[in-house]
Structures are given as structure tokens and as C-alpha cells.
PDB file of C-alpha atoms in Angstrom:
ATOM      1  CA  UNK A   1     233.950 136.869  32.261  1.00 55.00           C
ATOM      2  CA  UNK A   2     233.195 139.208  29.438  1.00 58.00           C
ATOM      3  CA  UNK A   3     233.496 142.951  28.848  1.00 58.00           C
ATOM      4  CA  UNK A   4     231.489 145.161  27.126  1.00 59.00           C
ATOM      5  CA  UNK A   5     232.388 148.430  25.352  1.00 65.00           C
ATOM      6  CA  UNK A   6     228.803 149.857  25.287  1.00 67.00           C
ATOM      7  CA  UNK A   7     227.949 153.169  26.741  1.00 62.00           C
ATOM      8  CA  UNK A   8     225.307 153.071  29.360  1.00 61.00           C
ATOM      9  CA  UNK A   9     223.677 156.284  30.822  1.00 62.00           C
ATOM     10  CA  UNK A  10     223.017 155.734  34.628  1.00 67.00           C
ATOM     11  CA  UNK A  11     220.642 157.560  37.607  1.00 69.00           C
ATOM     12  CA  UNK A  12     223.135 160.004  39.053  1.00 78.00           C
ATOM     13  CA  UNK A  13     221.265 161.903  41.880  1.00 85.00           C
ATOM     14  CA  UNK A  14     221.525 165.811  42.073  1.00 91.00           C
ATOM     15  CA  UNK A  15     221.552 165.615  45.697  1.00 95.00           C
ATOM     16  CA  UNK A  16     221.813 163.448  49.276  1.00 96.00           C
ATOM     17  CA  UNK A  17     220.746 163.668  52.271  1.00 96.00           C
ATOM     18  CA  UNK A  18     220.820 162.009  55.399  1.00 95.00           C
ATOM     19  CA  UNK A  19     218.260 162.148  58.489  1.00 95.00           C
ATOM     20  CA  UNK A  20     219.318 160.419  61.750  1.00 90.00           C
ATOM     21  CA  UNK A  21     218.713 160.899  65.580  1.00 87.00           C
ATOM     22  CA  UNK A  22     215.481 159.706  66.629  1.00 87.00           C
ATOM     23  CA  UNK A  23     216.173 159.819  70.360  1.00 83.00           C
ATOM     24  CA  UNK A  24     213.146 162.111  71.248  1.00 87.00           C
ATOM     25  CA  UNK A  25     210.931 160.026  69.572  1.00 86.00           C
ATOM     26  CA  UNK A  26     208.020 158.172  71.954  1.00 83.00           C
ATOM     27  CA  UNK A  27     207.341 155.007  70.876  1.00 81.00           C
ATOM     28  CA  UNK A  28     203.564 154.128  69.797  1.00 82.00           C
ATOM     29  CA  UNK A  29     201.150 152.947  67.376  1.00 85.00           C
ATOM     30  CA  UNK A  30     201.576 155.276  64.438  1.00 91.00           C
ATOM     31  CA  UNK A  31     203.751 157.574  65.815  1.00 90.00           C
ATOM     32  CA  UNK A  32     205.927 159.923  63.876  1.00 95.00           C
ATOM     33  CA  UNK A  33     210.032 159.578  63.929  1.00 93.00           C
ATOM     34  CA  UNK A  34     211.458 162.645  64.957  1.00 94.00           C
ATOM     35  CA  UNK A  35     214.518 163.584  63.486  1.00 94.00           C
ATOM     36  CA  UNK A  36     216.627 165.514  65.330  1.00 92.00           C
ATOM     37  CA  UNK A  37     219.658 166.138  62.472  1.00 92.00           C
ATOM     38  CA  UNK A  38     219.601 166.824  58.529  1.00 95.00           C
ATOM     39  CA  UNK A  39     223.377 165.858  56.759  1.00 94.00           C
ATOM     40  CA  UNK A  40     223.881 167.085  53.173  1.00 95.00           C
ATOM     41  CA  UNK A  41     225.991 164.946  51.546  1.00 94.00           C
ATOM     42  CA  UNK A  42     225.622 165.968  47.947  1.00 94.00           C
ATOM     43  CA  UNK A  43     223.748 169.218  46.541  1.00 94.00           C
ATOM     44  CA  UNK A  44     222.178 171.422  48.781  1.00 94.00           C
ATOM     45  CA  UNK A  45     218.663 172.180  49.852  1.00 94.00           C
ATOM     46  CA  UNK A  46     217.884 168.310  49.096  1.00 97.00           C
ATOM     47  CA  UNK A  47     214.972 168.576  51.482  1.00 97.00           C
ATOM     48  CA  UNK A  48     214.048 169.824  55.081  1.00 97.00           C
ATOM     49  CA  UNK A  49     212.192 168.599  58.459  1.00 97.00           C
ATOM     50  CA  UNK A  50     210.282 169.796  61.122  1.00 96.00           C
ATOM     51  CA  UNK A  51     208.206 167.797  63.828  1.00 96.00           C
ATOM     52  CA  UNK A  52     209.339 164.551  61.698  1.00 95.00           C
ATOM     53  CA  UNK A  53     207.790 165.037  58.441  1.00 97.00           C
ATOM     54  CA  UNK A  54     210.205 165.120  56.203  1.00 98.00           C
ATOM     55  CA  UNK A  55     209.796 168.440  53.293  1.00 98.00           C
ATOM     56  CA  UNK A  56     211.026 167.414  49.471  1.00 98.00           C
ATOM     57  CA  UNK A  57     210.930 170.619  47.248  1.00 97.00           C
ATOM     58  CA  UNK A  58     209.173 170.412  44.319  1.00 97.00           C
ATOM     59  CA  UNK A  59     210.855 169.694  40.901  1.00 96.00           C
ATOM     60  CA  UNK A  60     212.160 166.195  41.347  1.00 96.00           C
ATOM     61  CA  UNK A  61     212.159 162.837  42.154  1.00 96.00           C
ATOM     62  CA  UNK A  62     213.371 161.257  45.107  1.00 97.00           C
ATOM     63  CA  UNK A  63     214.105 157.882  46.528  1.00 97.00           C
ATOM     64  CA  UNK A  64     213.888 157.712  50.328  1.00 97.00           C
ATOM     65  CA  UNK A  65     215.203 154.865  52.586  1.00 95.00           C
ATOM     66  CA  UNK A  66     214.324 154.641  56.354  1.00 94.00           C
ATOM     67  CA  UNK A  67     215.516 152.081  59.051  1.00 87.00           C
ATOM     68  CA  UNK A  68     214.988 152.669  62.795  1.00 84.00           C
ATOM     69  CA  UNK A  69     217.056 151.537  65.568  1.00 78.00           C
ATOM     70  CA  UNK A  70     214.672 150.917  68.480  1.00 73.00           C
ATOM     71  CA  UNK A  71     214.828 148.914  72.108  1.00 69.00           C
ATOM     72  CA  UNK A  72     211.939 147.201  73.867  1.00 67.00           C
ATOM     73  CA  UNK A  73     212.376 145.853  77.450  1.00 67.00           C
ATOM     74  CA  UNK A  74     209.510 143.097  76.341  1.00 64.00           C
ATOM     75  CA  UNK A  75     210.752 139.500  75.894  1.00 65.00           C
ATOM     76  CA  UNK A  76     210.169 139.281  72.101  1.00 67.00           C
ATOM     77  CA  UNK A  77     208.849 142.034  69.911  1.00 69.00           C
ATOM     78  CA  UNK A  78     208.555 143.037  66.187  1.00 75.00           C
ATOM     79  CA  UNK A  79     207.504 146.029  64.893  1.00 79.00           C
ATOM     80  CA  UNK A  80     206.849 147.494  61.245  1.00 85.00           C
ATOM     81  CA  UNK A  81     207.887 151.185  60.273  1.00 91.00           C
ATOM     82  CA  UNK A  82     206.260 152.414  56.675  1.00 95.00           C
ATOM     83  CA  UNK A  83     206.588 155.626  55.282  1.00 97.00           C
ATOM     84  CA  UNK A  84     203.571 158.060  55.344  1.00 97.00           C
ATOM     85  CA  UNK A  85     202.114 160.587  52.576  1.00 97.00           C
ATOM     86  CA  UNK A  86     201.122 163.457  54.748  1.00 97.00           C
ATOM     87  CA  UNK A  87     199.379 165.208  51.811  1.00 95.00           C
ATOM     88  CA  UNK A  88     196.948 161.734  50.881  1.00 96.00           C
ATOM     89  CA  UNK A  89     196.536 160.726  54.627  1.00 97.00           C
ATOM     90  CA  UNK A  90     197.883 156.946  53.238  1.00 97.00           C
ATOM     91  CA  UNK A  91     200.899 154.512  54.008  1.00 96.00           C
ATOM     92  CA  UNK A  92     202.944 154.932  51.257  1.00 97.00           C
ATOM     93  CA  UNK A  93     206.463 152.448  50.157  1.00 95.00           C
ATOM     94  CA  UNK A  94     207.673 149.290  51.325  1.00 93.00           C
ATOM     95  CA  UNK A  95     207.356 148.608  55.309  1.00 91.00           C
ATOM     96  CA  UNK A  96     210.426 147.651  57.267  1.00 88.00           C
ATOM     97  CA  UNK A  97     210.337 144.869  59.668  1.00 82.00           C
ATOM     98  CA  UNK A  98     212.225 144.783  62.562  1.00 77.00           C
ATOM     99  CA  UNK A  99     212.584 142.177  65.604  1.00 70.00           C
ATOM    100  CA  UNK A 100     214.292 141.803  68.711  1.00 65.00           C
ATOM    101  CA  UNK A 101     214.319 139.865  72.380  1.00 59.00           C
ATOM    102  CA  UNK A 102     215.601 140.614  75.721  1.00 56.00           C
ATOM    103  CA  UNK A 103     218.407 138.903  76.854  1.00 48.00           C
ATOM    104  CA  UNK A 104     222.562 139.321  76.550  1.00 44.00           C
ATOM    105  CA  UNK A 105     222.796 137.806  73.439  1.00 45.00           C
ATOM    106  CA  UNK A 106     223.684 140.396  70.709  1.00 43.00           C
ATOM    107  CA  UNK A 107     222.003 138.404  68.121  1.00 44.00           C
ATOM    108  CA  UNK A 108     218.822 138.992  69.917  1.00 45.00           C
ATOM    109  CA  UNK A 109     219.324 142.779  69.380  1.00 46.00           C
ATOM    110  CA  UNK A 110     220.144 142.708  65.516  1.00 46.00           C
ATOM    111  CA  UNK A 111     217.204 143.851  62.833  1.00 44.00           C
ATOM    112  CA  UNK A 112     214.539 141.097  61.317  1.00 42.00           C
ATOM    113  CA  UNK A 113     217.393 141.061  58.461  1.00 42.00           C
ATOM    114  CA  UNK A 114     220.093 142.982  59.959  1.00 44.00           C
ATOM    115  CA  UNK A 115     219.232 146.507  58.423  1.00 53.00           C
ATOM    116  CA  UNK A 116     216.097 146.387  56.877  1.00 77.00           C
ATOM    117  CA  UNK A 117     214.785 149.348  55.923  1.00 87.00           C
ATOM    118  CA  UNK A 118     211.425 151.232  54.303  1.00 94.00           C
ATOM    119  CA  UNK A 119     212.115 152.391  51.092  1.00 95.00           C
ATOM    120  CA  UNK A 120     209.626 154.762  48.859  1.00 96.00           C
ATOM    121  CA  UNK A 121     209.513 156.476  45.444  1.00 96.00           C
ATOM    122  CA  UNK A 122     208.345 160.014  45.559  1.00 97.00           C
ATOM    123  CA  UNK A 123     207.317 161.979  42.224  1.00 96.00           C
ATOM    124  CA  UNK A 124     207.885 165.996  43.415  1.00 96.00           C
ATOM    125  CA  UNK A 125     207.616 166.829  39.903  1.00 96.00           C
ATOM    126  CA  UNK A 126     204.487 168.720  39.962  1.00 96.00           C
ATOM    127  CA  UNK A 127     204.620 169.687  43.857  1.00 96.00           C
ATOM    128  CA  UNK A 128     205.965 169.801  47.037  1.00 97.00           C
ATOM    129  CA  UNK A 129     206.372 166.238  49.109  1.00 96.00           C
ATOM    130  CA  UNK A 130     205.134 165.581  52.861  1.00 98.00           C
ATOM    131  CA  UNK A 131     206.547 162.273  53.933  1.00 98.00           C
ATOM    132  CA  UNK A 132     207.352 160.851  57.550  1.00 98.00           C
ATOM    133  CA  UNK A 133     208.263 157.791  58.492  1.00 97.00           C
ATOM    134  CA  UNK A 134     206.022 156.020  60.869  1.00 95.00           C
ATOM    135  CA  UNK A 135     206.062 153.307  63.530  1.00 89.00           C
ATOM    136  CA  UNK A 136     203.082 150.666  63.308  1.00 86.00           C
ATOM    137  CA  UNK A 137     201.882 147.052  63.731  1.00 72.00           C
ATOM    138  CA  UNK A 138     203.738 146.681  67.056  1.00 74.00           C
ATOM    139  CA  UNK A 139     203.563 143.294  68.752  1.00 71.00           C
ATOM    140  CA  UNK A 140     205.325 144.133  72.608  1.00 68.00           C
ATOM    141  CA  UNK A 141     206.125 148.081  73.166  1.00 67.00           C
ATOM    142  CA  UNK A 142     209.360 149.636  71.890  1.00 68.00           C
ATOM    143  CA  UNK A 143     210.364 152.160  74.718  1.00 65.00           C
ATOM    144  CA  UNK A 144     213.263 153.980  73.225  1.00 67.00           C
ATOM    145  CA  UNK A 145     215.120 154.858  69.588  1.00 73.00           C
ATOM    146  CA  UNK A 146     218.690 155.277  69.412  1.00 68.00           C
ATOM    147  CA  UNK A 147     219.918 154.597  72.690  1.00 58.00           C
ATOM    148  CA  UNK A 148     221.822 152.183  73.916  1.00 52.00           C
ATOM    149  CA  UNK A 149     220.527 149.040  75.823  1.00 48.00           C
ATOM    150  CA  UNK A 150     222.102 146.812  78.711  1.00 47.00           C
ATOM    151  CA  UNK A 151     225.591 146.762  78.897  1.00 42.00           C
ATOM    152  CA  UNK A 152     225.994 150.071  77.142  1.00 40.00           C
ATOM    153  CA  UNK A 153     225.284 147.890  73.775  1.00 41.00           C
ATOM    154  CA  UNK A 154     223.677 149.622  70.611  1.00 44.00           C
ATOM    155  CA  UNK A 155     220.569 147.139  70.022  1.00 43.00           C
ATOM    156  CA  UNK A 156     220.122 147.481  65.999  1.00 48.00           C
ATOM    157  CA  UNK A 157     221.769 150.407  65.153  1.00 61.00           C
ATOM    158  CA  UNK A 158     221.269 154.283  65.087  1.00 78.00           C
ATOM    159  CA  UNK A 159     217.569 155.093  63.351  1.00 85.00           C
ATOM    160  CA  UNK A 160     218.581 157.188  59.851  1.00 90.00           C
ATOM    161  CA  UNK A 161     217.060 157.848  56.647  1.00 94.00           C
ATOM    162  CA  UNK A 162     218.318 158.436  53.641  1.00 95.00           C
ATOM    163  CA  UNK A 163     217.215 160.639  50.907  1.00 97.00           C
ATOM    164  CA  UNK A 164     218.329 160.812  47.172  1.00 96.00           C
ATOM    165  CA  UNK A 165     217.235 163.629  44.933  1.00 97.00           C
ATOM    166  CA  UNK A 166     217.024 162.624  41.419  1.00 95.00           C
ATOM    167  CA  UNK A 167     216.183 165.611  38.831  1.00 90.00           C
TER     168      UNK A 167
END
């Protein structure tokens, strides 16, 4: 092992956030998580939602990270979530893929990789972000987010996104 007495300056974000409850989300091709709850964790007014699209305030850069804990009543499913640039009408980021079965195995219920997750670079700088996280390229229907399935089990975990502010 060695040790080094240099000085290096790190990213230290001005702010945190965290969005989570998706329940009263409907499932479908390109549909919009809803967010039901904004947590500030560090700073304050790191960004705001309404109808699932997610507000970042101009001035900054941000790094958002979405996963989404979902339940399908289909034998064998996958799905992919992306983040969406509401302002350029494109999918934006890296897409998260998640898969899942039926059964009363809880290995069957964990994520593709156990949490993976969308993750995007935003550059606010110059203005205002519009960004929601989307569900597409489903292969069996997902009928519910953040609920749990049989057995009163949680299937991959509670749907949440996180949201650094970096200035």
C-alpha cells in the first residue's frame, strides 16, 4: 500500500435530493413516473416536481440517478426505464434494465443487477431543466410500482431517484 500527501480538489455537490413513491404511477409504454415525495438532503431548493417531470433550476449542473421498483403478475418480464428531456422531446442518459418472474422465489423478484438504475448528466447552466423518468421497451406488463407483491414481499425495492446539484 502506498500513501500520498498530494492535495486533490474533489466534486462536492451544493445540494441533494431525493424523489421516491411511485405508487400512483400506471404502468405503460412510455409512461411518466410519478413521484409522489421530494426529500432534501443537502441545500435547499435542489429542484421540484409536478405530474412527474422533475424541475432543475437553472445555474448548475446536476447528476440524476433513477431506479424503479415495479411488479408484473406475467411469468417473466423485463422492462427498461430511461430518463426523458422534456424540453428536446428525446431519451436522454443511460437506461436501466430491470427483470423479474412470478413465482415465491425472492430471487425472481430482485433487479436485472440488483439495483440498477438510469443515470443522466444535466447542464442547467444556461437554463432551466425538464427531465422525467420514463418506463419503455416492456416485454410482459408491469401492473404496479412500489407495492408489495405475494406474501406481503417488496419485489425490487421502493422506485427513488436521486438528484445531486453540482454548482
Amino acid at each position: 500500500m502506498t500513501y500520498s500527501n498530494e492535495v486533490h480538489q474533489t466534486g462536492t455537490s451544493s445540494g441533494l435530493a431525493q424523489l421516491r413513491d411511485a405508487s400512483s404511477t400506471t404502468a405503460g409504454l412510455n409512461a411518466i413516473i410519478q413521484w409522489a415525495t421530494v426529500d432534501t438532503f443537502r441545500g435547499s431548493s435542489v429542484c421540484s416536481v409536478s405530474s412527474g417531470v422533475i424541475t432543475l433550476p437553472a445555474g448548475y449542473y446536476y447528476l440524476l440517478e433513477g431506479v424503479v421498483g415495479c411488479l408484473s403478475t406475467s411469468a417473466g418480464w423485463d422492462a427498461h426505464f430511461q430518463f426523458y428531456d422534456e424540453n428536446a422531446s428525446a431519451y436522454v442518459g443511460t437506461k436501466a434494465y430491470l427483470s423479474g418472474d412470478i413465482g415465491t422465489e425472492g430471487e425472481h423478484y430482485d433487479a436485472f443487477s440488483m439495483d440498477d438504475c438510469a443515470r443522466l448528466w444535466v447542464d442547467a447552466t444556461s437554463s432551466a431543466g425538464s427531465i422525467s423518468l420514463r418506463e419503455q421497451a416492456v416485454v410482459g406488463p408491469l401492473d404496479r410500482f412500489d407495492t408489495a407483491g405475494p406474501g406481503g414481499r417488496q419485489n425490487t425495492g421502493y422506485s427513488r431517484c436521486l438528484v445531486w446539484r453540482f454548482d
